[in-house]
mmCIF file of C-alpha atoms in Angstrom:
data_model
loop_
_atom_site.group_PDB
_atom_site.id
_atom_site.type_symbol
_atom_site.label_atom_id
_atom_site.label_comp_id
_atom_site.label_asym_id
_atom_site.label_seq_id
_atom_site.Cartn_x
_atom_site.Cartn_y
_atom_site.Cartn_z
ATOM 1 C CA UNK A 1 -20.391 38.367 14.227
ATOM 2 C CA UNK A 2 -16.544 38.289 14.637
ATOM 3 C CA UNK A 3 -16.125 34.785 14.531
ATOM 4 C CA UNK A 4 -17.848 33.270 18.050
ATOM 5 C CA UNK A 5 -21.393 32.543 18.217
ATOM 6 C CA UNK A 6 -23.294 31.347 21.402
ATOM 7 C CA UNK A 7 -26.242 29.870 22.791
ATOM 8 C CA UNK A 8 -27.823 29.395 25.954
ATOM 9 C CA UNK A 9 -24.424 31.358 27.528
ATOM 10 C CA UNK A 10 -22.140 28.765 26.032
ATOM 11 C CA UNK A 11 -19.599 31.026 24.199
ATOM 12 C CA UNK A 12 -18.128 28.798 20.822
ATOM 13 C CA UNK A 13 -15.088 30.003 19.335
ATOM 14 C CA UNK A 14 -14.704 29.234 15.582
ATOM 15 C CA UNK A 15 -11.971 31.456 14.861
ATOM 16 C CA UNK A 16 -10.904 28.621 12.424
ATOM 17 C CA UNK A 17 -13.811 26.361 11.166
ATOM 18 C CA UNK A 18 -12.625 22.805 10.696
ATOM 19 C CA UNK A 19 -14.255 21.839 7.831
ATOM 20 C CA UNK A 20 -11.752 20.078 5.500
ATOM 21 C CA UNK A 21 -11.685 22.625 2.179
ATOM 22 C CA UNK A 22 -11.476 25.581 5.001
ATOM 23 C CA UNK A 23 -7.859 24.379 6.165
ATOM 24 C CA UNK A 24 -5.189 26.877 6.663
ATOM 25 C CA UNK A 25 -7.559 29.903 6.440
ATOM 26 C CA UNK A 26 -7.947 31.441 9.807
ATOM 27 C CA UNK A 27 -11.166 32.960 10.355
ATOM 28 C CA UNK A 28 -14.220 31.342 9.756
ATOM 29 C CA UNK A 29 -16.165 33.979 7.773
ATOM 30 C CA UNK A 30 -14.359 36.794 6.475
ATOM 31 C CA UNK A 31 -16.006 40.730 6.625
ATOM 32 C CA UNK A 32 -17.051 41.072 3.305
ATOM 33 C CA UNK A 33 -15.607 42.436 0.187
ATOM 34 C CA UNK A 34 -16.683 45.055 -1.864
ATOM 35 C CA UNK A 35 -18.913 43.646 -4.889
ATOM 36 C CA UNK A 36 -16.966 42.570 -7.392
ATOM 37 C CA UNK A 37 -18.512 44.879 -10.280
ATOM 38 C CA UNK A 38 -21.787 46.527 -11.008
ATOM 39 C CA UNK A 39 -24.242 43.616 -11.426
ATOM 40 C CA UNK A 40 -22.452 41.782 -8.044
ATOM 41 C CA UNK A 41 -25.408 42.365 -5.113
ATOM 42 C CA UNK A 42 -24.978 38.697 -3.097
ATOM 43 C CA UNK A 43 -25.452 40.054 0.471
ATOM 44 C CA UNK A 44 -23.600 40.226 3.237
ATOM 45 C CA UNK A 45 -22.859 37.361 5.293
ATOM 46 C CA UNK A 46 -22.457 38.925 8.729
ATOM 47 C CA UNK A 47 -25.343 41.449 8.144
ATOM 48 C CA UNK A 48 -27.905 38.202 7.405
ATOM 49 C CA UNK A 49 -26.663 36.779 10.665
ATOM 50 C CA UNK A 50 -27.191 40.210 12.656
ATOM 51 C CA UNK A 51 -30.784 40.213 10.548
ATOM 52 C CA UNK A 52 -31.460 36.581 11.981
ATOM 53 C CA UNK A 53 -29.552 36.496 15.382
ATOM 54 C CA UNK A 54 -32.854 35.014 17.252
ATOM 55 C CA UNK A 55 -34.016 31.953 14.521
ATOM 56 C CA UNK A 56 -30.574 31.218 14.400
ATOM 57 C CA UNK A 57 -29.916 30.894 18.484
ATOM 58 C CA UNK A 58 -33.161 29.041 18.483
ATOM 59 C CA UNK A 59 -32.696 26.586 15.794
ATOM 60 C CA UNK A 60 -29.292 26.024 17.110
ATOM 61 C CA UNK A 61 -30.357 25.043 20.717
ATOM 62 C CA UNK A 62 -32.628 22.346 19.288
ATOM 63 C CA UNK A 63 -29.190 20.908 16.905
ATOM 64 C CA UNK A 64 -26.822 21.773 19.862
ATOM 65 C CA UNK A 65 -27.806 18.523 21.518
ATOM 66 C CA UNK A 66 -27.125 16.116 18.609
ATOM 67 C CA UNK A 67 -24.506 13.499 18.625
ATOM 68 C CA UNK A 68 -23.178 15.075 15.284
ATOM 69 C CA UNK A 69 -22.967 18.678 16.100
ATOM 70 C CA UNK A 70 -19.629 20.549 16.063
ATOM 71 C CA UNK A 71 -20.050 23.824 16.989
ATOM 72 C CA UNK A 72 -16.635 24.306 15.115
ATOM 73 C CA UNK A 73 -18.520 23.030 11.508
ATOM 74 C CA UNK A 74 -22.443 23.944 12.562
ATOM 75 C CA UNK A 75 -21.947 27.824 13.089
ATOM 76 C CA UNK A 76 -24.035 30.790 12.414
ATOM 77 C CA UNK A 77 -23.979 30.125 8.317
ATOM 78 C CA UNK A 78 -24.415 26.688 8.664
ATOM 79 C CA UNK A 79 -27.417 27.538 10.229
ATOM 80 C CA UNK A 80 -28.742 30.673 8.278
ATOM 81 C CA UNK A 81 -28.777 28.715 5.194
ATOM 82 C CA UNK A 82 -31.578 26.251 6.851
ATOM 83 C CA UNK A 83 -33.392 29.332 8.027
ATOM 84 C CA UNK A 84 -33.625 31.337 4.107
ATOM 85 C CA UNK A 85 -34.380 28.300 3.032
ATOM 86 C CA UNK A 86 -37.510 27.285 4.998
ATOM 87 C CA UNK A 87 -38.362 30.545 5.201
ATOM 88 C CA UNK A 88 -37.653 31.422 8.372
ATOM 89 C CA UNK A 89 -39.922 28.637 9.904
ATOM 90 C CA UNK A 90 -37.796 27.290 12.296
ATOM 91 C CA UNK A 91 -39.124 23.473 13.334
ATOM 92 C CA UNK A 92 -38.491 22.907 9.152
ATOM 93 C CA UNK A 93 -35.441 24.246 9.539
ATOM 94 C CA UNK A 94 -34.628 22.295 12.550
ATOM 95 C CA UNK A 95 -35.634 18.668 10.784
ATOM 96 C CA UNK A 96 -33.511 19.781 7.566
ATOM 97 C CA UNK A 97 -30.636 20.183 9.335
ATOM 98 C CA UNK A 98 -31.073 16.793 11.726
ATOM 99 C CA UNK A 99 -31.601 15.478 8.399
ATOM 100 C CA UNK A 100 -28.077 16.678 6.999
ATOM 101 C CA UNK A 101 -26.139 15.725 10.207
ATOM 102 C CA UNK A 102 -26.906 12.182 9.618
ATOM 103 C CA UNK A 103 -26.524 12.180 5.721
ATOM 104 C CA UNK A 104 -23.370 13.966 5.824
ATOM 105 C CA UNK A 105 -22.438 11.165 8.406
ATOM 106 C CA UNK A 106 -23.680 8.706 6.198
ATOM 107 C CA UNK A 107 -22.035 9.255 3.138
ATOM 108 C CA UNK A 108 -18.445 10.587 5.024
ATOM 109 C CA UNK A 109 -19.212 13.899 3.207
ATOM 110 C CA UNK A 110 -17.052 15.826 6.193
ATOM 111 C CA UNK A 111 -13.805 13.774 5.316
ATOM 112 C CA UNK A 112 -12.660 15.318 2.745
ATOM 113 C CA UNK A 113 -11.527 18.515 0.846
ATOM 114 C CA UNK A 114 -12.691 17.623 -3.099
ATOM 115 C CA UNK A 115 -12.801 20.648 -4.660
ATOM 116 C CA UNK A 116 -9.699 19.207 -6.684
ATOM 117 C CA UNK A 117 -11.136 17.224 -8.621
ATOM 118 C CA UNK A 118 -11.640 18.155 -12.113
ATOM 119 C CA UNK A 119 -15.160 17.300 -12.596
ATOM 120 C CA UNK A 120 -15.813 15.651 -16.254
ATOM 121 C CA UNK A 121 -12.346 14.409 -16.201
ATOM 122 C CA UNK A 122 -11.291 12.835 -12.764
ATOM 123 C CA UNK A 123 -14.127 10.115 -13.067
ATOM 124 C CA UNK A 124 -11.233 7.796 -11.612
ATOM 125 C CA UNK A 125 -11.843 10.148 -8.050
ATOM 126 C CA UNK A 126 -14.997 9.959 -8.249
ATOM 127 C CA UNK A 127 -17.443 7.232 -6.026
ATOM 128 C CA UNK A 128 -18.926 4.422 -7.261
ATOM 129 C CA UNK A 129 -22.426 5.991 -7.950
ATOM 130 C CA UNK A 130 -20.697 8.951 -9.723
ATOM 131 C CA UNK A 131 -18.591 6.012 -11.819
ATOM 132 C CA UNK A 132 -21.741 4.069 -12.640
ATOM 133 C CA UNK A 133 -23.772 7.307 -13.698
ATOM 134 C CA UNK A 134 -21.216 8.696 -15.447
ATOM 135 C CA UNK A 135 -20.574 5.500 -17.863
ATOM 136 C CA UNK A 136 -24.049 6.384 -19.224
ATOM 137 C CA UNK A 137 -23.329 9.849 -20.290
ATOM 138 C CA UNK A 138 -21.355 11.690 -23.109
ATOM 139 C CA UNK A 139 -17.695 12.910 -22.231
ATOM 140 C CA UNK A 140 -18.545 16.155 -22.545
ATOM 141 C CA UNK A 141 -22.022 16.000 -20.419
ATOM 142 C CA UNK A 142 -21.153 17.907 -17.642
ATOM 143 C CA UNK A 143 -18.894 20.626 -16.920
ATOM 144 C CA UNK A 144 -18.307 22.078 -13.914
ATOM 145 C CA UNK A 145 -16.481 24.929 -13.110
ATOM 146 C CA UNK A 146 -15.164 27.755 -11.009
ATOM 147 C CA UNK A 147 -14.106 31.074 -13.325
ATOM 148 C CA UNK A 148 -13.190 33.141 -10.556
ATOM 149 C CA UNK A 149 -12.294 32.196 -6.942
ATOM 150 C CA UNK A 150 -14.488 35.342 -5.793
ATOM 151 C CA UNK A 151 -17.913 34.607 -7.114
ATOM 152 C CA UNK A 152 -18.139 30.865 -7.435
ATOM 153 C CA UNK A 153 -19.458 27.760 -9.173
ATOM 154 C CA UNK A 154 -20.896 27.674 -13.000
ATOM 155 C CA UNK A 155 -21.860 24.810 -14.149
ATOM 156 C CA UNK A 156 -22.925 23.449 -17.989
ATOM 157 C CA UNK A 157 -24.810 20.648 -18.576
ATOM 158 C CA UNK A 158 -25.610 19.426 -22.258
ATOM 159 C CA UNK A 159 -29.457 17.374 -22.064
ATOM 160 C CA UNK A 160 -28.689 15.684 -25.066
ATOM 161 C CA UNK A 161 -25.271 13.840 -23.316
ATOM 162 C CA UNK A 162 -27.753 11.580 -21.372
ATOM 163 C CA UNK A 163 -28.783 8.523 -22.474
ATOM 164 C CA UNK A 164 -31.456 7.847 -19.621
ATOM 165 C CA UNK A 165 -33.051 4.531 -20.829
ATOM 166 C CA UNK A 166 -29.757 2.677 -20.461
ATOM 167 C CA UNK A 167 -29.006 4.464 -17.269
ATOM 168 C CA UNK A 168 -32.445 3.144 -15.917
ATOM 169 C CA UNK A 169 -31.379 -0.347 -16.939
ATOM 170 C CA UNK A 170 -27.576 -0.598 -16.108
ATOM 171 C CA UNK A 171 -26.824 1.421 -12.770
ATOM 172 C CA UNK A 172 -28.777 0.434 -9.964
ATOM 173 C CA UNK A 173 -31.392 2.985 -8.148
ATOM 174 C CA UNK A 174 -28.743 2.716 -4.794
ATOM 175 C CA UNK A 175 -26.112 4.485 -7.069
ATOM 176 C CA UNK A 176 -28.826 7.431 -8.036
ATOM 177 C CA UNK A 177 -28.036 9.661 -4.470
ATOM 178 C CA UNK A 178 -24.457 8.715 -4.453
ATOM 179 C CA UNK A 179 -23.741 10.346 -8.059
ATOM 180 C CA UNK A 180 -25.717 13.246 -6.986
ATOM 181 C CA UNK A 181 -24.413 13.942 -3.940
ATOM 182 C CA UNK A 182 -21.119 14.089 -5.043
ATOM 183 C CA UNK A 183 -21.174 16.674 -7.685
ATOM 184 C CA UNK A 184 -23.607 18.963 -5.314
ATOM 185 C CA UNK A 185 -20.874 18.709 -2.825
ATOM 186 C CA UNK A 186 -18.039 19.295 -5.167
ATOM 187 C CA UNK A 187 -20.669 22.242 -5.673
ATOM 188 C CA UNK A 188 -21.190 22.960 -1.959
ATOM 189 C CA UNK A 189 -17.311 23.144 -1.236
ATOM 190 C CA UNK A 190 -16.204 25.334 -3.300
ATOM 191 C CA UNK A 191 -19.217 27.482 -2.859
ATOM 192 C CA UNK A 192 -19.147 27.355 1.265
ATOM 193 C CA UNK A 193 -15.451 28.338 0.562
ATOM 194 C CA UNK A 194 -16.064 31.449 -1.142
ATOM 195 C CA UNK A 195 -18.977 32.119 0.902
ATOM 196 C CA UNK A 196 -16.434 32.208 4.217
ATOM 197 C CA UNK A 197 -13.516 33.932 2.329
ATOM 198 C CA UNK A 198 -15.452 36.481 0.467
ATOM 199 C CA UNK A 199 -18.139 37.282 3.286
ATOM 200 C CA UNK A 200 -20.572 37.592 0.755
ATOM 201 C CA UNK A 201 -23.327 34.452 0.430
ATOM 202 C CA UNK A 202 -22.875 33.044 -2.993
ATOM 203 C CA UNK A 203 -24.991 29.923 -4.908
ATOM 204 C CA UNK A 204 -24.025 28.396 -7.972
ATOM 205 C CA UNK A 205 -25.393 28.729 -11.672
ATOM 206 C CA UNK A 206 -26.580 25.896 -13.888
ATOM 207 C CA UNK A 207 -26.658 26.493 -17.626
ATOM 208 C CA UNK A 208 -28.572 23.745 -19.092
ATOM 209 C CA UNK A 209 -28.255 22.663 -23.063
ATOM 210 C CA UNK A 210 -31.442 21.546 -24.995
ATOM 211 C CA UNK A 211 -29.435 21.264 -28.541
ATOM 212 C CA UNK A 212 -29.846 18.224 -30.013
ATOM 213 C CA UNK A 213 -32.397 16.472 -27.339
ATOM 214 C CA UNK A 214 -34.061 13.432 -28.257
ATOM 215 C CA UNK A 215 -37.572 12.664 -26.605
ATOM 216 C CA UNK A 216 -36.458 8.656 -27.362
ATOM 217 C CA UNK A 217 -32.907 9.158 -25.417
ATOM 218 C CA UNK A 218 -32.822 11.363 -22.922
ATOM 219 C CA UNK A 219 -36.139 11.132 -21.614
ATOM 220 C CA UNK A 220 -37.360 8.480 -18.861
ATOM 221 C CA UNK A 221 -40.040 7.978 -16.747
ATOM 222 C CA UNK A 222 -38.062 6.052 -14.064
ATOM 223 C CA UNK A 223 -34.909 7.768 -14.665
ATOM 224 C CA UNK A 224 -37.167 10.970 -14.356
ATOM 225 C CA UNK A 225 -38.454 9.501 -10.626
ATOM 226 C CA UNK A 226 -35.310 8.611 -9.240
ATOM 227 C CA UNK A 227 -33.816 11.898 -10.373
ATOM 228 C CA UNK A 228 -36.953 13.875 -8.561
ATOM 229 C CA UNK A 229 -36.066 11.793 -5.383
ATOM 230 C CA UNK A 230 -32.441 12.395 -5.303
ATOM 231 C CA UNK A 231 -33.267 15.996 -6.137
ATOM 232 C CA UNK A 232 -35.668 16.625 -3.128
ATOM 233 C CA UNK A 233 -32.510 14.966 -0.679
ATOM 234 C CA UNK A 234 -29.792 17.635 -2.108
ATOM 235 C CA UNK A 235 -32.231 20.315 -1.660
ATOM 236 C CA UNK A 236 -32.915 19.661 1.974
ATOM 237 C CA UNK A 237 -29.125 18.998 2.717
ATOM 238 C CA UNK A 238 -27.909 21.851 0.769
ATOM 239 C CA UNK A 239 -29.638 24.804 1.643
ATOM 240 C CA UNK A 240 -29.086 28.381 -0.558
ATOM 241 C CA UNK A 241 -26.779 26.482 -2.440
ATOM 242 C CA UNK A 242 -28.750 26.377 -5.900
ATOM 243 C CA UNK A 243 -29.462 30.334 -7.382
ATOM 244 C CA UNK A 244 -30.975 29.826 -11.254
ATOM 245 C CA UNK A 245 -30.944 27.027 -13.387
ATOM 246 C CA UNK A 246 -30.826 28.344 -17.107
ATOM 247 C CA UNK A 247 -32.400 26.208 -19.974
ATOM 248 C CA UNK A 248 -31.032 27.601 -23.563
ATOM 249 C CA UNK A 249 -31.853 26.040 -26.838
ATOM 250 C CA UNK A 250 -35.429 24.807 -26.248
ATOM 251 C CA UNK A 251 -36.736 22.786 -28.889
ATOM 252 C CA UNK A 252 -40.641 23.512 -29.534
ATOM 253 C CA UNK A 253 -41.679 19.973 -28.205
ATOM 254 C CA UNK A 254 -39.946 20.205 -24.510
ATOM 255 C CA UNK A 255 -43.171 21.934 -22.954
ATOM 256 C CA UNK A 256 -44.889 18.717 -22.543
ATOM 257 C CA UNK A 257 -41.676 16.740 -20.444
ATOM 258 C CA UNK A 258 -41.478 19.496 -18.967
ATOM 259 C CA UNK A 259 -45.067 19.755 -17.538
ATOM 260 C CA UNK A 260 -44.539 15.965 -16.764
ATOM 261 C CA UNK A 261 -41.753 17.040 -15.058
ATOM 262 C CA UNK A 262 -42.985 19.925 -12.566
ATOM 263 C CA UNK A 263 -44.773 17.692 -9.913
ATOM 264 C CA UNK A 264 -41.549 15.376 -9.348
ATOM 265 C CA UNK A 265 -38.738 18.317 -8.834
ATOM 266 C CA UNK A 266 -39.339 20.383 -5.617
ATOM 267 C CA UNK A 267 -41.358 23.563 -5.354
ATOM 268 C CA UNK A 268 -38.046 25.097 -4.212
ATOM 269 C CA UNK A 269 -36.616 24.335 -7.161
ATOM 270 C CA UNK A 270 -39.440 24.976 -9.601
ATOM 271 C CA UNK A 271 -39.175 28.879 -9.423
ATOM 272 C CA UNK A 272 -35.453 28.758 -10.011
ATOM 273 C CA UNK A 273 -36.151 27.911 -13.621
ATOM 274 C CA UNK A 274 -35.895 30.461 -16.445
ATOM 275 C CA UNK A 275 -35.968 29.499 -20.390
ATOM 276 C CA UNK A 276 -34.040 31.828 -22.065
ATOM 277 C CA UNK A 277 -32.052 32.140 -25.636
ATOM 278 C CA UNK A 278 -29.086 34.642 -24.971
ATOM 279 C CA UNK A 279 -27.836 34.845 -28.181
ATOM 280 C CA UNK A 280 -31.016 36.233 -29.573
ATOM 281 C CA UNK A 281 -32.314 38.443 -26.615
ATOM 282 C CA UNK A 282 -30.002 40.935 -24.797
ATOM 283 C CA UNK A 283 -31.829 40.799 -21.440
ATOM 284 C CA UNK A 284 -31.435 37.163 -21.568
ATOM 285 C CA UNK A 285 -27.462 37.688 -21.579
ATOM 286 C CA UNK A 286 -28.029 40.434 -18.892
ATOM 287 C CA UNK A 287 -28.748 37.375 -16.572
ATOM 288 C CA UNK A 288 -26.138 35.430 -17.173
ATOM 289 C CA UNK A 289 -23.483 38.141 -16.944
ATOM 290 C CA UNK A 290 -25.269 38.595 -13.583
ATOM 291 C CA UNK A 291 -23.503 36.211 -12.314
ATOM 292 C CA UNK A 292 -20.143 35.006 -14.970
ATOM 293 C CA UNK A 293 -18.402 37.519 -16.689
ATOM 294 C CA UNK A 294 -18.619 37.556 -20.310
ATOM 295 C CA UNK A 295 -14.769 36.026 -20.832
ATOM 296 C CA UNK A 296 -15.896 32.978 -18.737
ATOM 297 C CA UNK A 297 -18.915 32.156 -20.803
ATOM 298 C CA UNK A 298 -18.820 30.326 -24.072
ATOM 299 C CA UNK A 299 -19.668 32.277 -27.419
ATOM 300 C CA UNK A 300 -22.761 29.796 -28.062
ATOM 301 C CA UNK A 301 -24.169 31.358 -24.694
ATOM 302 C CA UNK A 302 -23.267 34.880 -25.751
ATOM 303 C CA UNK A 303 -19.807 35.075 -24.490
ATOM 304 C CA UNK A 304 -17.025 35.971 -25.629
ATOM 305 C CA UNK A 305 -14.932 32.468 -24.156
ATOM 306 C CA UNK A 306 -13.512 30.206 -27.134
ATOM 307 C CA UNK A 307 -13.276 27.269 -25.237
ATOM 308 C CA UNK A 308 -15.872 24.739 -25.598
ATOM 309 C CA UNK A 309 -16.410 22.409 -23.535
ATOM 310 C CA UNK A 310 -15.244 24.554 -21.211
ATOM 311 C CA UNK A 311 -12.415 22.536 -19.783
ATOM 312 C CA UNK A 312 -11.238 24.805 -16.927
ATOM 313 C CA UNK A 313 -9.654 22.940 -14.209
ATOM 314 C CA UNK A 314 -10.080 23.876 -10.747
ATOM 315 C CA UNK A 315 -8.376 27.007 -9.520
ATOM 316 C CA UNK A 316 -4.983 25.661 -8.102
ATOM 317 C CA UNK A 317 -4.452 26.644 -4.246
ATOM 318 C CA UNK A 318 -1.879 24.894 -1.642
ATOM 319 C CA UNK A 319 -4.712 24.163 0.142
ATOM 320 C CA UNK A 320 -6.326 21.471 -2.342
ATOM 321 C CA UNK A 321 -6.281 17.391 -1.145
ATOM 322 C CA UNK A 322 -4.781 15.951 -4.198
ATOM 323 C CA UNK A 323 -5.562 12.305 -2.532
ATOM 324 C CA UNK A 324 -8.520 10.755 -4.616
ATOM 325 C CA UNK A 325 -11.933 10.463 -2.773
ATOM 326 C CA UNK A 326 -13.956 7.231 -2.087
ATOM 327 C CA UNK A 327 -16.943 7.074 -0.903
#
């Protein structure tokens, strides 16, 4: 727990961990800080691994033998994340994580440090899936965003910025995992970064916008499927990465997409889902402020933040690649 990890008596030292948005900071996982205020309860890093020592050595002497495994990269949190996620069933953990060795490798995801890029502005950095998906959605569509550098990624999406029919007919179904993939590891970075330097496992937020939807625009059935497929990928290769997805301004009319919806996103994902209208209902705010203070969350979600779209650039470090990515 103080930075090696071992297996089988091989003894690993990861003092440093060399993935690329980890450069310059010298201990893999931190011990972990106290919780930044009342609501804060992620867990602790170090104490899950103690909790999961076993799963962990076993899963990892079934990986240990791949082509792509770095013991430097795959350590004890790369591998806990497989394990919460499955549950602790190990052989599902095991094929999830042989899965995202090879499409990490695939896509040259473990090149680069991107947590620079200002998402929703720096389409020029973006890949060419990202490009192509993008052209098909409003400027202020997505959003994402890190408020403070000790708890993590929020991210805003507004429904009604889609305009899924032309998507469907313009951007080839090849481009679909690419654009996804990128913002979920923009996602994972910074996330896996605070995880390490906090000590303290943290997921992201999405805060989802039904103002202003339009059955005609933003809903269809193929754009639906190849979402649902892409979907299912980022959950396997991005374990305890997603916590709550938060739909606010329902119309009336969205139950029945959304029941079409249910059997195409993954059961994991289902029961992340919570409807809620913050500006009416107190408790509703209570579970946002959970996880974003109140200054970092837009008055039309019950904050008290002025800015809209939130336009909050990345949190500026020495440690940021300002080189653009390509995929």
């Amino acid at each position: 727990l103080n930075g090696s990890s071992s297996s089988k008596g091989k003894s690993y030292n990861v003092e440093m961990s060399k993935w690329p948005w980890m450069k310059g900071i010298e201990v893999a996982l931190a011990d972990p800080i106290p919780p930044t205020g009342d609501k804060d309860d992620r867990p602790s890093v170090k104490q899950l691994i103690e909790d999961h020592r076993a799963l962990i050595d076993e899963v990892k002497a079934e990986i240990e033998q791949e082509l792509l495994y770095d013991p430097a990269k795959h350590d004890d949190l790369w591998f806990l994340r497989f394990l919460i996620s499955h549950k602790k069933k190990t052989n599902k953990a095991v094929k999830a994580a042989k899965h995202t060795l090879q499409f990490r490798a695939d896509l040259k995801l473990d090149d680069r440090d991107i947590r620079s890029v200002h998402v929703g502005h720096d389409n020029d950095k973006m890949n060419e899936g990202a490009k192509n998906y993008l052209k098909y959605c409003d400027d202020d569509t997505f959003r994402f965003v890190v408020p403070d550098t000790k708890r993590g990624v929020v991210s805003f999406l507004k429904f009604s910025g889609f305009d899924q029919p032309s998507m469907v007919e313009n951007v080839p179904e090849e481009d679909w995992l690419p654009a996804f993939a990128f913002v979920t590891e923009w996602s994972h970075q910074w996330l896996d970064y605070v995880t390490r330097t906090t000590g303290r496992l943290t997921k992201t937020i999405r805060i989802i916008d039904l103002a202003d939807v339009s059955l005609a625009k933003q809903f269809s059935p193929s754009a639906t499927k190849r979402d649902g497929k892409a979907l299912a990928i980022m959950e396997d290769c991005y374990p305890q990465l997603l916590q709550s997805i938060f739909l606010i301004n329902a119309p009336d009319w969205v139950e029945g997409p959304w029941r079409a919806l249910r059997p195409i996103i993954p059961e994991r994902v289902i029961g992340k889902f919570d409807f809620i209208s913050p500006e009416k209902h107190p408790k509703d705010l209570a579970k946002l402020t959970k996880h974003v203070d109140l200054s970092h969350l837009p008055i039309r979600y019950g904050g008290t933040s002025k800015m809209w779209p939130d336009d909050t650039p990345p949190p500026r470090t020495s440690l940021l690649d300002e080189d653009s990515y390509a995929a």
